[in-house]
Coordinates of C-alpha atoms in Angstrom, one line a residue:
X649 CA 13.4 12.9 34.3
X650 CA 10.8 13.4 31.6
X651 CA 10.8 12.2 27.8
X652 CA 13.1 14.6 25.8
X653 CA 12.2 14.3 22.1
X654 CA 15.0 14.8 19.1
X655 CA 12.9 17.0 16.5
X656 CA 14.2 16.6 12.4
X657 CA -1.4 -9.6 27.3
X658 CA -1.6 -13.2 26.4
X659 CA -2.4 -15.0 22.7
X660 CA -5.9 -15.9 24.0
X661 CA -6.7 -12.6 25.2
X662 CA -5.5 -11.2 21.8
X663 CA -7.7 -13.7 19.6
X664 CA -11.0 -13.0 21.8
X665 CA -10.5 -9.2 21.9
X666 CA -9.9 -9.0 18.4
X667 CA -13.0 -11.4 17.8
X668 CA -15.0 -9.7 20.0
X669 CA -14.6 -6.3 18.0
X670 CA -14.6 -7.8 14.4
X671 CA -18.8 -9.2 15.8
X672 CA -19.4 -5.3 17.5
X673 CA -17.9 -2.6 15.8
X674 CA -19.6 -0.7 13.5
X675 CA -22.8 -1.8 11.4
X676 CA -23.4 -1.1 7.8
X677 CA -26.0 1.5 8.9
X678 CA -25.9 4.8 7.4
X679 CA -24.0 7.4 9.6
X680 CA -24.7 11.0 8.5
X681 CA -22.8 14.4 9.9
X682 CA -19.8 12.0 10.5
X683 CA -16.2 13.1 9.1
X684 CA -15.0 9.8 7.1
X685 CA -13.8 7.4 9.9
X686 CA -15.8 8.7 12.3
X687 CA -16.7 10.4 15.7
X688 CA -18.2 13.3 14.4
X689 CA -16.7 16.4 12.5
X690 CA -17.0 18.3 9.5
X691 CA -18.6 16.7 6.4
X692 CA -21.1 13.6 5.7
X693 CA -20.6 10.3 4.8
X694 CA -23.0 7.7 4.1
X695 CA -21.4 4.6 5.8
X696 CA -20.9 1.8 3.6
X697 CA -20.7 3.7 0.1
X698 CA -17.3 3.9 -0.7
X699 CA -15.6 1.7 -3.1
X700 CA -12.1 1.7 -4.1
X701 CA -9.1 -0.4 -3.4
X702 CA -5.4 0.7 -1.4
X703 CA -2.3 -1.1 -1.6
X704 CA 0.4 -0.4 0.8
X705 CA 3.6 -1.5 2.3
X706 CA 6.1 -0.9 4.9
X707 CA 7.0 -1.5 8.3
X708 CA 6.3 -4.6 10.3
X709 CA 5.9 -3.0 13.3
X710 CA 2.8 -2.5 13.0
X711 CA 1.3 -5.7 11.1
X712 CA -0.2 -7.3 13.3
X713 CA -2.7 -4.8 14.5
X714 CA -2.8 -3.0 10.2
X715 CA -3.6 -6.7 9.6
X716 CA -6.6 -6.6 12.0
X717 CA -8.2 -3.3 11.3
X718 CA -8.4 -3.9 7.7
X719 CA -9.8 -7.0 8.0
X720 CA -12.1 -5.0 10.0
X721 CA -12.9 -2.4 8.3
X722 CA -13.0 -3.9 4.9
X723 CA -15.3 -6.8 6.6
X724 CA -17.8 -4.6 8.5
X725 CA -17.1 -0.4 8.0
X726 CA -16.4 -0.1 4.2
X727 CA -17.3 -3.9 2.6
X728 CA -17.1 -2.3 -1.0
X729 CA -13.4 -1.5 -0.6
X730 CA -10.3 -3.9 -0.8
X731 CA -7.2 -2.9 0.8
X732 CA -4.1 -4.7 0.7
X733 CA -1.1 -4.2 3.2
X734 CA 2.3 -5.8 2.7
X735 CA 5.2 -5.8 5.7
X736 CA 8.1 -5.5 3.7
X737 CA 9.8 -3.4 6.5
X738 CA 10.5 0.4 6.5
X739 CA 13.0 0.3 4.6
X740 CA 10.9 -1.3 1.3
X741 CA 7.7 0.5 2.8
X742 CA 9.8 4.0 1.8
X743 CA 11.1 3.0 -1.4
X744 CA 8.1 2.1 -2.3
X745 CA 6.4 4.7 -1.4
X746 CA 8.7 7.4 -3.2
X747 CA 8.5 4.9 -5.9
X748 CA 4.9 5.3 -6.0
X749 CA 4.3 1.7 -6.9
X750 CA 1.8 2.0 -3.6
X751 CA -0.5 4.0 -2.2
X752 CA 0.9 4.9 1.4
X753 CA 3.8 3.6 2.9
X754 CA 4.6 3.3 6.8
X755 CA 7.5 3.2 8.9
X756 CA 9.1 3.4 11.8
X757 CA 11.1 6.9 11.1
X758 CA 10.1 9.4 9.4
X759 CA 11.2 10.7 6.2
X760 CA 14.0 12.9 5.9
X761 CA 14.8 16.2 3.9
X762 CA 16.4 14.3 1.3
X763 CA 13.5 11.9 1.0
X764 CA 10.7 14.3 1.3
X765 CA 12.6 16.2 -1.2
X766 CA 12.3 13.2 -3.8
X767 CA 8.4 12.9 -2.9
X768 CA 8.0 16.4 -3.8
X769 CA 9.9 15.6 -6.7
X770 CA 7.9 12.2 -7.9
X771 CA 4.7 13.4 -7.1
X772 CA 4.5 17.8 -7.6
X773 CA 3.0 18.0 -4.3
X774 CA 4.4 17.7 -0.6
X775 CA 4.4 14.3 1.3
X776 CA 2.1 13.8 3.7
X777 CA 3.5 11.8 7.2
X778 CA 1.6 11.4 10.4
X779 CA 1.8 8.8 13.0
X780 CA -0.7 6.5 14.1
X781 CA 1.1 4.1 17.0
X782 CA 4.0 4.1 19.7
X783 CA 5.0 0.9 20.4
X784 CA 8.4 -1.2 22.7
X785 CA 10.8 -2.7 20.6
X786 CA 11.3 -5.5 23.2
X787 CA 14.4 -7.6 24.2
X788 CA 13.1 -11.4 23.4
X789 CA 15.5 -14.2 25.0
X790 CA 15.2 -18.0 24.4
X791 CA 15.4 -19.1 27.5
X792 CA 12.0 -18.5 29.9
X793 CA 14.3 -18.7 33.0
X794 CA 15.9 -15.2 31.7
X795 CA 12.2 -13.8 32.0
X796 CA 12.9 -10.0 33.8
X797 CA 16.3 -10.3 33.2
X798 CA 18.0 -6.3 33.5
X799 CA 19.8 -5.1 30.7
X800 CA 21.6 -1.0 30.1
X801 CA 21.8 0.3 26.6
X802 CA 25.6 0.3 27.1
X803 CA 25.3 -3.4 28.4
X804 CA 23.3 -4.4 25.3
X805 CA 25.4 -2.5 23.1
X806 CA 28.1 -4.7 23.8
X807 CA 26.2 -7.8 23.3
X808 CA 25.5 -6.9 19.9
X809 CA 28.8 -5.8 19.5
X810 CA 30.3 -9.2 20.7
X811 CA 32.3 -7.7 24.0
X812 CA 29.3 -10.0 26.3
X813 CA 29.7 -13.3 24.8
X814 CA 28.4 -15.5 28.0
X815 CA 24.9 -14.5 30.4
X816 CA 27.2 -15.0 33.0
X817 CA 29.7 -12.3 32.2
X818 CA 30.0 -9.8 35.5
X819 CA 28.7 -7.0 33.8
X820 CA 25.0 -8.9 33.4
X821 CA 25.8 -10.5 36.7
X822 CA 26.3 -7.4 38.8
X823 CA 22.6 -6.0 37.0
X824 CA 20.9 -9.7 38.1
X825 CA 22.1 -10.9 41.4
X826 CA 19.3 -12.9 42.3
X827 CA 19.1 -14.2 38.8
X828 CA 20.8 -17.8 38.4
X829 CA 22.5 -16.9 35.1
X830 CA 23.8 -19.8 32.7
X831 CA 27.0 -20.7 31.3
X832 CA 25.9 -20.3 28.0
X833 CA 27.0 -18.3 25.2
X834 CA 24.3 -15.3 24.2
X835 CA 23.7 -15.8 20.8
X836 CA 22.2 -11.7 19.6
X837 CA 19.6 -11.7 16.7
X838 CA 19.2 -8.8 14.4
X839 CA 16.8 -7.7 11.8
X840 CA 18.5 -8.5 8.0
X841 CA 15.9 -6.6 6.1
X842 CA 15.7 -2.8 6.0
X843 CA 13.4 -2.3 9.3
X844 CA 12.1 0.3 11.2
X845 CA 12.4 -1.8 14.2
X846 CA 16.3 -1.6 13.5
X847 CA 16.0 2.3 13.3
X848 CA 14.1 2.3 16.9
X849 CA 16.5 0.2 18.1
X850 CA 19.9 1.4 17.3
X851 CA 18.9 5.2 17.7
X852 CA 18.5 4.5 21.4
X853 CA 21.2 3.0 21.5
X854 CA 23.3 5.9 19.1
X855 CA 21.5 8.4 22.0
X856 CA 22.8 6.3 24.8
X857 CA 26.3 4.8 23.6
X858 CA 29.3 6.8 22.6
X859 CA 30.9 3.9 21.2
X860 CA 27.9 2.6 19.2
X861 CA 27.3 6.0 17.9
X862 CA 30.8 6.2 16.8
X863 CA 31.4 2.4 15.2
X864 CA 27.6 2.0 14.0
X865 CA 25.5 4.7 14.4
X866 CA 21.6 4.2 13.6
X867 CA 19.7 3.4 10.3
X868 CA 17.3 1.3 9.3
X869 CA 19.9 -1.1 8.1
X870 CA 23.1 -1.0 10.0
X871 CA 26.7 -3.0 9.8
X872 CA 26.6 -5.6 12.0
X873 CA 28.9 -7.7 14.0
X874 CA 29.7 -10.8 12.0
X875 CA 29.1 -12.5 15.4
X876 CA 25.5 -12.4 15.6
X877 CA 22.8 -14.1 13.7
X878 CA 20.2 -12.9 11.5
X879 CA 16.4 -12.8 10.7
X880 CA 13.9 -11.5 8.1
X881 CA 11.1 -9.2 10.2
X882 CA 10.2 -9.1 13.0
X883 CA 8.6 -12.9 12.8
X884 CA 12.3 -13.8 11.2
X885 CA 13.4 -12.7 14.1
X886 CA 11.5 -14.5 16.8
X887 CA 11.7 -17.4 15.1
X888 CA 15.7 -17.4 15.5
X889 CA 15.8 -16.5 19.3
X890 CA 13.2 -19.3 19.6
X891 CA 15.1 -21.6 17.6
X892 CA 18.7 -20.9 18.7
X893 CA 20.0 -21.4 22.1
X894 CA 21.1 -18.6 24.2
X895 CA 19.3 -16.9 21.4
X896 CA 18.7 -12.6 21.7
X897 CA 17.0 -10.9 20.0
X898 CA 15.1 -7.3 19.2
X899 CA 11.3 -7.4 18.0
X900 CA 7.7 -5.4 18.5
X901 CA 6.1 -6.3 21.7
X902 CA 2.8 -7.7 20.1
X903 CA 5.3 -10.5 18.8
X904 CA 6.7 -11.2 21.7
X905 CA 3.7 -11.9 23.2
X906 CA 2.7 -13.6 20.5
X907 CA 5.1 -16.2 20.7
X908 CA 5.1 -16.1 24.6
X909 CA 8.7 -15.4 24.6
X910 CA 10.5 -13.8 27.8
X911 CA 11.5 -10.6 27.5
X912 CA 14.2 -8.3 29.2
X913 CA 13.5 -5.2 31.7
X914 CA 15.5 -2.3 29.9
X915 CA 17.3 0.7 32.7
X916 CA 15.8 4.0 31.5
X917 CA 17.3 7.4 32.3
X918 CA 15.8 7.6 35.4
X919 CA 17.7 4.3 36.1
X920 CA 14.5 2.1 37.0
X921 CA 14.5 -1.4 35.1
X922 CA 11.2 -1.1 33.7
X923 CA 9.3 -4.3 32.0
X924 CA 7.9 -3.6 28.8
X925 CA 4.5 -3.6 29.1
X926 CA 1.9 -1.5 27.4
X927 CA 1.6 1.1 30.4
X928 CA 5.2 1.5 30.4
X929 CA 4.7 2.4 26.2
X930 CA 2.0 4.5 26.9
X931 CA 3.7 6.5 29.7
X932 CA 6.8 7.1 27.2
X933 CA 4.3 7.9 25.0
X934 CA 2.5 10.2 26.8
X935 CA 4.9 12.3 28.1
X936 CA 7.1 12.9 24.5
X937 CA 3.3 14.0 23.0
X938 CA 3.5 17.9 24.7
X939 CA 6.8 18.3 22.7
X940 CA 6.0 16.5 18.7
X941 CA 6.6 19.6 16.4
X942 CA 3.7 20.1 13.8
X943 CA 6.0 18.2 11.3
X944 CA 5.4 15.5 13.2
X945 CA 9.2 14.3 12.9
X946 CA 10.8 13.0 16.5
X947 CA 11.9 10.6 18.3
X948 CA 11.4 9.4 21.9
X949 CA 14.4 10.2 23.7
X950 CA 15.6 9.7 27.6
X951 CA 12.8 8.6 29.0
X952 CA 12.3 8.2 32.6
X953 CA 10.1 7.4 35.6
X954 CA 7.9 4.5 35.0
X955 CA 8.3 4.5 31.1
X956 CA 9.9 1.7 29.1
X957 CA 13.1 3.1 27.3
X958 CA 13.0 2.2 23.7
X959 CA 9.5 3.2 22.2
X960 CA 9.1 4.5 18.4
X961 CA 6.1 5.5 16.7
X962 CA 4.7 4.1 13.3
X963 CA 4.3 6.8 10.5
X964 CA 2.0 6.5 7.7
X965 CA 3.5 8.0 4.2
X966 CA 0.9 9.4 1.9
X967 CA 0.9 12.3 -1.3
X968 CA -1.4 15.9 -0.8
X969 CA -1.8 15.4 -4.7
X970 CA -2.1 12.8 -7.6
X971 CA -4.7 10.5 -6.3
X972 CA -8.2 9.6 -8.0
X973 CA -10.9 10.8 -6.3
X974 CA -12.0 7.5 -5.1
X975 CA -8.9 6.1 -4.0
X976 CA -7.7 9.8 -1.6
X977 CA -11.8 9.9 0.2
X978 CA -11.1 5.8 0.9
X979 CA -7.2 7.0 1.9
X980 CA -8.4 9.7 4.3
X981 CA -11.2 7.8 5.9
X982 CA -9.7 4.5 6.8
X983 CA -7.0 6.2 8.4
X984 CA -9.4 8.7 10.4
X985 CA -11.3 5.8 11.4
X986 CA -7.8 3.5 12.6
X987 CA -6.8 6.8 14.7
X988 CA -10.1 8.0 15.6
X989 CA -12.6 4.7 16.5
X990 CA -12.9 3.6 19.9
X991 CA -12.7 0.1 18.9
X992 CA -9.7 -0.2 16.6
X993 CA -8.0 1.5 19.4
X994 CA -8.7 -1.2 21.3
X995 CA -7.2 -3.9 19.3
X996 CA -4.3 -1.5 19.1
X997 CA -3.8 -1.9 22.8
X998 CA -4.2 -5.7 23.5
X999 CA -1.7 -6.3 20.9
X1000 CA 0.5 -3.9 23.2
X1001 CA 0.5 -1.0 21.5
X1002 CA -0.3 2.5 22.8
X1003 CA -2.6 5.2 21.6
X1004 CA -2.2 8.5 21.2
X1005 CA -3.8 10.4 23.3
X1006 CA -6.7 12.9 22.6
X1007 CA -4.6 16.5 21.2
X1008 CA -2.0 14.4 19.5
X1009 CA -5.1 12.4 17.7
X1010 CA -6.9 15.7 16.9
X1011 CA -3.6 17.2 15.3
X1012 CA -3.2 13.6 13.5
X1013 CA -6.5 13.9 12.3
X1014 CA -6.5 17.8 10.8
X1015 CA -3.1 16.3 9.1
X1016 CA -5.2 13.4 7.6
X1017 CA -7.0 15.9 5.7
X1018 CA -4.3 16.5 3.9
X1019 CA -4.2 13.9 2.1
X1020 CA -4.8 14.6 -2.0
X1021 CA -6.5 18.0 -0.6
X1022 CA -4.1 19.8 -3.1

């Protein structure tokens, strides 16, 4: 079955990849007939002249590898330019952004009619959204002997919606025969802050759960069951599942591997329990590109074959108007170089998330131009 789209590694390997590229990547040298960011292109850019500084805010997602490229970049591309990225979670990312108390916002859905609608508003000029990621939300567990553990949507519906109480109900033990389950009580983690993640999350599970759909639906903040237990973020979250026994939880992949935490093979559409691992992201990934509307609004719907079920992309939120000169060249280029260098795709993918590949990027990148070009 192929990816049907809705239209509207370890800690060490981590810390010496992501050393490795802050000694190599690009040198203060100057780079002429190079776009800003990059690879070649239209214009010229003398590398290392800009100035300027960015805030922005959003999703968490996507922190720890926005925390590394702009360290990077600011460190060794652009070392006149300060830019300052807070994970406040999609939900504050977009307020803020429509707020304009930011420069660009990110998160994990994109913005809707109504909320483009305010942009347009604020601002006199469209909104400008693009993605730059897909990455797994991941099923964390406490308990390293649950490692691979099988999970359906519908079975993980009902965790979260307190029907599974115990890992050794039937319904997990008939996915996990040769998996010694405990008598333990599961004890599901959710997001408490408006999150992308949750969006991700609870849309598969809206696409894939009649009941859910009907008694909670998807959002980036949702009704929970007064049964399960809470976090703030994505790090919140971990941090719960680790510290609560028989603890479940949702999070981004780089943070379960962060933490080392075991993590759940998810039943796709094709019915293959797939582990979520970055080349089961990137084959999601890969096959919803062919069908992303030049909005660039979707989501990553039944996928199948070898691809891990629950993948979102990260969307960055930015204005085709109102910005000084200075701040929409230094808007435009660092995010041409995050999508377009070599390198900072690299990070990207040891922290576990997936790039897109080369048409998506180009289409990403003629978008990019967008920004304050009215």
């Amino acid at each position: 079955m192929q990816t049907r789209l809705v239209r509207a590694a370890s800690r060490g390997g981590m810390a010496a990849l992501a050393l490795g590229t802050l000694v190599s990547l690009l040198s203060l040298t100057t780079l002429t007939g190079c776009r800003p960011g990059g690879d070649g292109g239209d214009g010229a850019l003398t590398r290392g002249s800009l100035s300027g500084q960015l805030s922005g805010s959003g999703a968490t997602f996507p922190d720890p590898v926005f925390q590394e490229w702009l360290d990077h970049y600011t460190g060794s591309v652009e070392t006149g330019v300060a830019i300052d990225y807070r994970a406040v979670g999609s939900g504050g990312g977009i307020e803020q952004f429509l707020a304009q108390s930011v420069d660009f916002g990110s998160s994990e859905r994109y913005l809707q009619a109504s909320e483009l609608a305010v942009a347009r508003d604020v601002r006199g000029c469209p909104a400008v959204q693009f993605p730059v990621l897909f990455g797994s939300v991941v099923i964390a567990l406490n308990d390293p002997a649950l490692d691979d553990m099988v999970l359906t949507a519908d079975v993980l519906a009902r965790i979260y919606d307190r029907q599974i109480t115990r890992y050794d109900d039937p319904a997990l033990v008939a996915l996990n025969p040769d998996l010694d389950l405990p008598d333990e009580e599961i004890r599901p983690v959710h997001r408490s802050d408006g999150s992308g993640t949750t969006y991700v999350l609870s849309h598969y599970l809206t696409e894939e759960v009649p009941f859910w759909a009907d008694e909670y639906a998807e959002g980036t903040d949702i009704g929970w069951h007064a049964g399960t237990l809470e976090g703030e973020g994505n790090e919140g979250v971990a941090g719960t599942v680790l510290d609560s026994a028989g603890g479940l939880g949702y999070v981004n992949q780089s943070y379960a591997l962060e933490h080392d935490l075991a993590t759940a093979r998810v039943v796709n559409a094709d019915g293959h329990a797939i582990e979520p691992t970055l080349e089961a992201t990137t084959i999601a990934s890969e096959e919803a590109e062919a069908d992303i509307p030049d909005n660039f609004q979707f989501n990553v719907d039944g996928v199948g074959g070898q691809g891990y079920p629950i993948v979102g992309a990260t969307w960055i939120l930015a204005y085709s108007c109102g910005y000084a000169e200075e701040v929409g060249t230094l808007l435009r280029d660092f995010w041409d170089w995050a999508v377009n260098d070599t390198r900072a795709a690299a990070v990207a993918e040891d922290l576990g998330y997936a790039r897109m590949g080369p048409e998506l990027r180009d289409r990403v990148t003629e978008e990019i131009r967008r920004v304050n070009a009215d």
